[in-house]
Short mmCIF file of C-alpha atoms and ligand atoms in Angstrom, two decimals:
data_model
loop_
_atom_site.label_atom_id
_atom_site.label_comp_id
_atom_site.label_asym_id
_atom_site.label_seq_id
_atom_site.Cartn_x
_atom_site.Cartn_y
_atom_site.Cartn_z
CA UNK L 29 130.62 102.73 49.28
CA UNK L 30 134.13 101.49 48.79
CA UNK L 31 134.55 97.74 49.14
CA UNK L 32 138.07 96.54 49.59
CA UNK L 33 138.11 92.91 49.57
CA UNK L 34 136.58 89.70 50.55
CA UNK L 35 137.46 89.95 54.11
CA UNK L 36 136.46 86.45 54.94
CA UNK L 37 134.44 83.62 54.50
CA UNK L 38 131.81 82.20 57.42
CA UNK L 39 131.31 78.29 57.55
CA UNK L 40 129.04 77.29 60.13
CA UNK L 41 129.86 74.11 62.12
CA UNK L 42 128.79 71.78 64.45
CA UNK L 43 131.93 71.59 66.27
CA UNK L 44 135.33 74.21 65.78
CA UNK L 45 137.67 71.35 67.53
CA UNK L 46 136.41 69.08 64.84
CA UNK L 47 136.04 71.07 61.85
CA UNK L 48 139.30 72.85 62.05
CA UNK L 49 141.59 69.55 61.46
CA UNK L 50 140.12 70.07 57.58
CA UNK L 51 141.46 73.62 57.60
CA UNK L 52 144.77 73.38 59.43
CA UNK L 53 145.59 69.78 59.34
CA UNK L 54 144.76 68.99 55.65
CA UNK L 55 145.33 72.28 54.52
CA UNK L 56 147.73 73.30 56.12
CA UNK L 57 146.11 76.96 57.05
CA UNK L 58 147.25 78.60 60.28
CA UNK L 59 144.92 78.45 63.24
CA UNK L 60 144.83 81.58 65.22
CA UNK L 61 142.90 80.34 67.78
CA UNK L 62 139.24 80.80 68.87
CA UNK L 63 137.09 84.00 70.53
CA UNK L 64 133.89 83.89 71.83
CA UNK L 65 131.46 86.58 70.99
CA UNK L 66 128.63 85.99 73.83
CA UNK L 67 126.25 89.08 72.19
CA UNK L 68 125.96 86.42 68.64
CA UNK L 69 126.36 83.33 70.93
CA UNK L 70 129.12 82.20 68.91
CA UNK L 71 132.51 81.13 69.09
CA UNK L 72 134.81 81.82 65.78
CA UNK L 73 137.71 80.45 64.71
CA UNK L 74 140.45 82.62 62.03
CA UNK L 75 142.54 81.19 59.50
CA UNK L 76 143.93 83.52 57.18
CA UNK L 77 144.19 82.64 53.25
CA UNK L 78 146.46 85.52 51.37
CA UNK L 79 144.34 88.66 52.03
CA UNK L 80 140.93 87.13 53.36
CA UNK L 81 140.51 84.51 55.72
CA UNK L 82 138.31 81.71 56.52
CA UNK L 83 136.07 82.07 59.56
CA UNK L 84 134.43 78.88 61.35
CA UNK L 85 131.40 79.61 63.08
CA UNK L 86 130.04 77.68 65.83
CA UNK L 87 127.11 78.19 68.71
CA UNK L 88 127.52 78.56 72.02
CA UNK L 89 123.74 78.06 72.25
CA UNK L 90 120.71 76.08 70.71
CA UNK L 91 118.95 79.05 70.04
CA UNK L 92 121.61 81.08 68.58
CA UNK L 93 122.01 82.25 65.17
CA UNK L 94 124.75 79.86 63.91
CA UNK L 95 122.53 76.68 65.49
CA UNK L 96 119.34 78.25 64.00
CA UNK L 97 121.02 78.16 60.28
CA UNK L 98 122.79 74.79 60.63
CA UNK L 99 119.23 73.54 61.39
CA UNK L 100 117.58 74.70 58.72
CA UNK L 101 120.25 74.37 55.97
CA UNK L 102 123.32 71.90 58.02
CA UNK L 103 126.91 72.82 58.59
CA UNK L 104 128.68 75.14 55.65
CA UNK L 105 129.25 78.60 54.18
CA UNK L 106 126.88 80.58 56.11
CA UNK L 107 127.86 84.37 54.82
CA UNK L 108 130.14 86.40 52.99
CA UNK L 109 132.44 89.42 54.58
CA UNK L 110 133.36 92.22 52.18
CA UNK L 111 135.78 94.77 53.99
CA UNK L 112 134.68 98.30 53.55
CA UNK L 113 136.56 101.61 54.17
CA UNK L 114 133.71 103.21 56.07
CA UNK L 115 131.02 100.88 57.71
CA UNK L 116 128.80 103.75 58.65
CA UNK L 117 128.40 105.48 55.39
CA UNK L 118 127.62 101.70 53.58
CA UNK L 119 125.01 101.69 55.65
CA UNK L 120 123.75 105.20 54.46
CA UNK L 121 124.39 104.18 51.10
CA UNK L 122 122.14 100.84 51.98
CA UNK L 123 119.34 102.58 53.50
CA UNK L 124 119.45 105.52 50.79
CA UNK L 125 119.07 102.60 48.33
CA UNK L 126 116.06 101.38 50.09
CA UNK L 127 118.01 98.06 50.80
CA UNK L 128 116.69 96.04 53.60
CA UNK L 129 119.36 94.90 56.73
CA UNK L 130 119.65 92.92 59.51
CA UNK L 131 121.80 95.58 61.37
CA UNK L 132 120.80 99.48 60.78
CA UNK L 133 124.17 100.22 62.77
CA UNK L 134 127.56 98.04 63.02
CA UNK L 135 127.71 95.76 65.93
CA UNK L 136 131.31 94.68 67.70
CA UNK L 137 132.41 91.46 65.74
CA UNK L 138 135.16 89.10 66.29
CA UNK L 139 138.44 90.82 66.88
CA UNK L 140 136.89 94.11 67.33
CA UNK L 141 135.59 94.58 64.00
CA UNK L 142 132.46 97.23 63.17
CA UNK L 143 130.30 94.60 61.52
CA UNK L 144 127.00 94.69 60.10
CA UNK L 145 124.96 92.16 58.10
CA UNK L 146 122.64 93.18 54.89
CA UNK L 147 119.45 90.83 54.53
CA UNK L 148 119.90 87.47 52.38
CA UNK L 149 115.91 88.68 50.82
CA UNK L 150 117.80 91.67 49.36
CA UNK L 151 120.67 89.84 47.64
CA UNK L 152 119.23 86.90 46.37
CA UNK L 153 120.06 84.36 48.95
CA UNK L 154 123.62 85.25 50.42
CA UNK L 155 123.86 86.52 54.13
CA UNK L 156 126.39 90.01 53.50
CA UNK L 157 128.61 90.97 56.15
CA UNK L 158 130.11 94.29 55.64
CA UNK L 159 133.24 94.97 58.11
CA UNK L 160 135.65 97.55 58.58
CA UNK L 161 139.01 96.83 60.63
ZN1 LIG Q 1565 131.91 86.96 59.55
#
């Protein structure tokens, strides 16, 4: 598989409104607004950082996936995106390699990415998002 970059980071918050004035106001990152993906119950905010970006992450329900991990482990990096050229043959590569996923095929991320996430059991401990734009 070719990986081209670190496509983003994904920090899990309580509370975008909240958690952005870090970001934008004290950082002085650009805030590109917020989109709401209803199929991961989560609403995501962009701010891009040279070539990757920083993504905040939060739930649009109790039971979603972003409220599940802030429960267990509280608000902070919650996974790392690597950009790949071709999202379906990582996944061959993946599965070839015996490599165990949370997604066998990419799902529609935020602004239309193919996205797919790799299980934290088979890389030590990090949630992997592959993504292809
Ligand atoms: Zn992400």
């Amino acid at each position: 598989m070719k990986i081209l970059k670190i496509d983003h980071l994904g920090i899990a918050v309580n509370d975008i409104d909240q958690s952005r004035k870090f970001w934008s106001d004290v950082l002085g990152l650009d805030f590109e607004g917020t989109e709401t993906v209803e199929e991961q119950k989560v609403t995501t905010a962009f701010f891009p950082v040279g070539e990757s970006e920083v993504e905040l992450l939060a739930s649009t329900s109790p039971d979603g996936p972003v409220a599940r991990y802030i429960e267990k482990r509280g608000q902070g990096i919650q996974h790392v995106a690597f950009r790949v050229e071709n999202i379906e043959q990582a996944l061959e590569e993946l599965k070839a390699k015996g490599v165990r996923l949370i997604d066998e095929k990419p799902r529609r991320g935020a602004g239309g990415a193919k996205i797919a996430f790799i299980h934290p059991k088979a890389t030590g401990g990090v949630l992997v998002e592959l993504c292809e734009r």
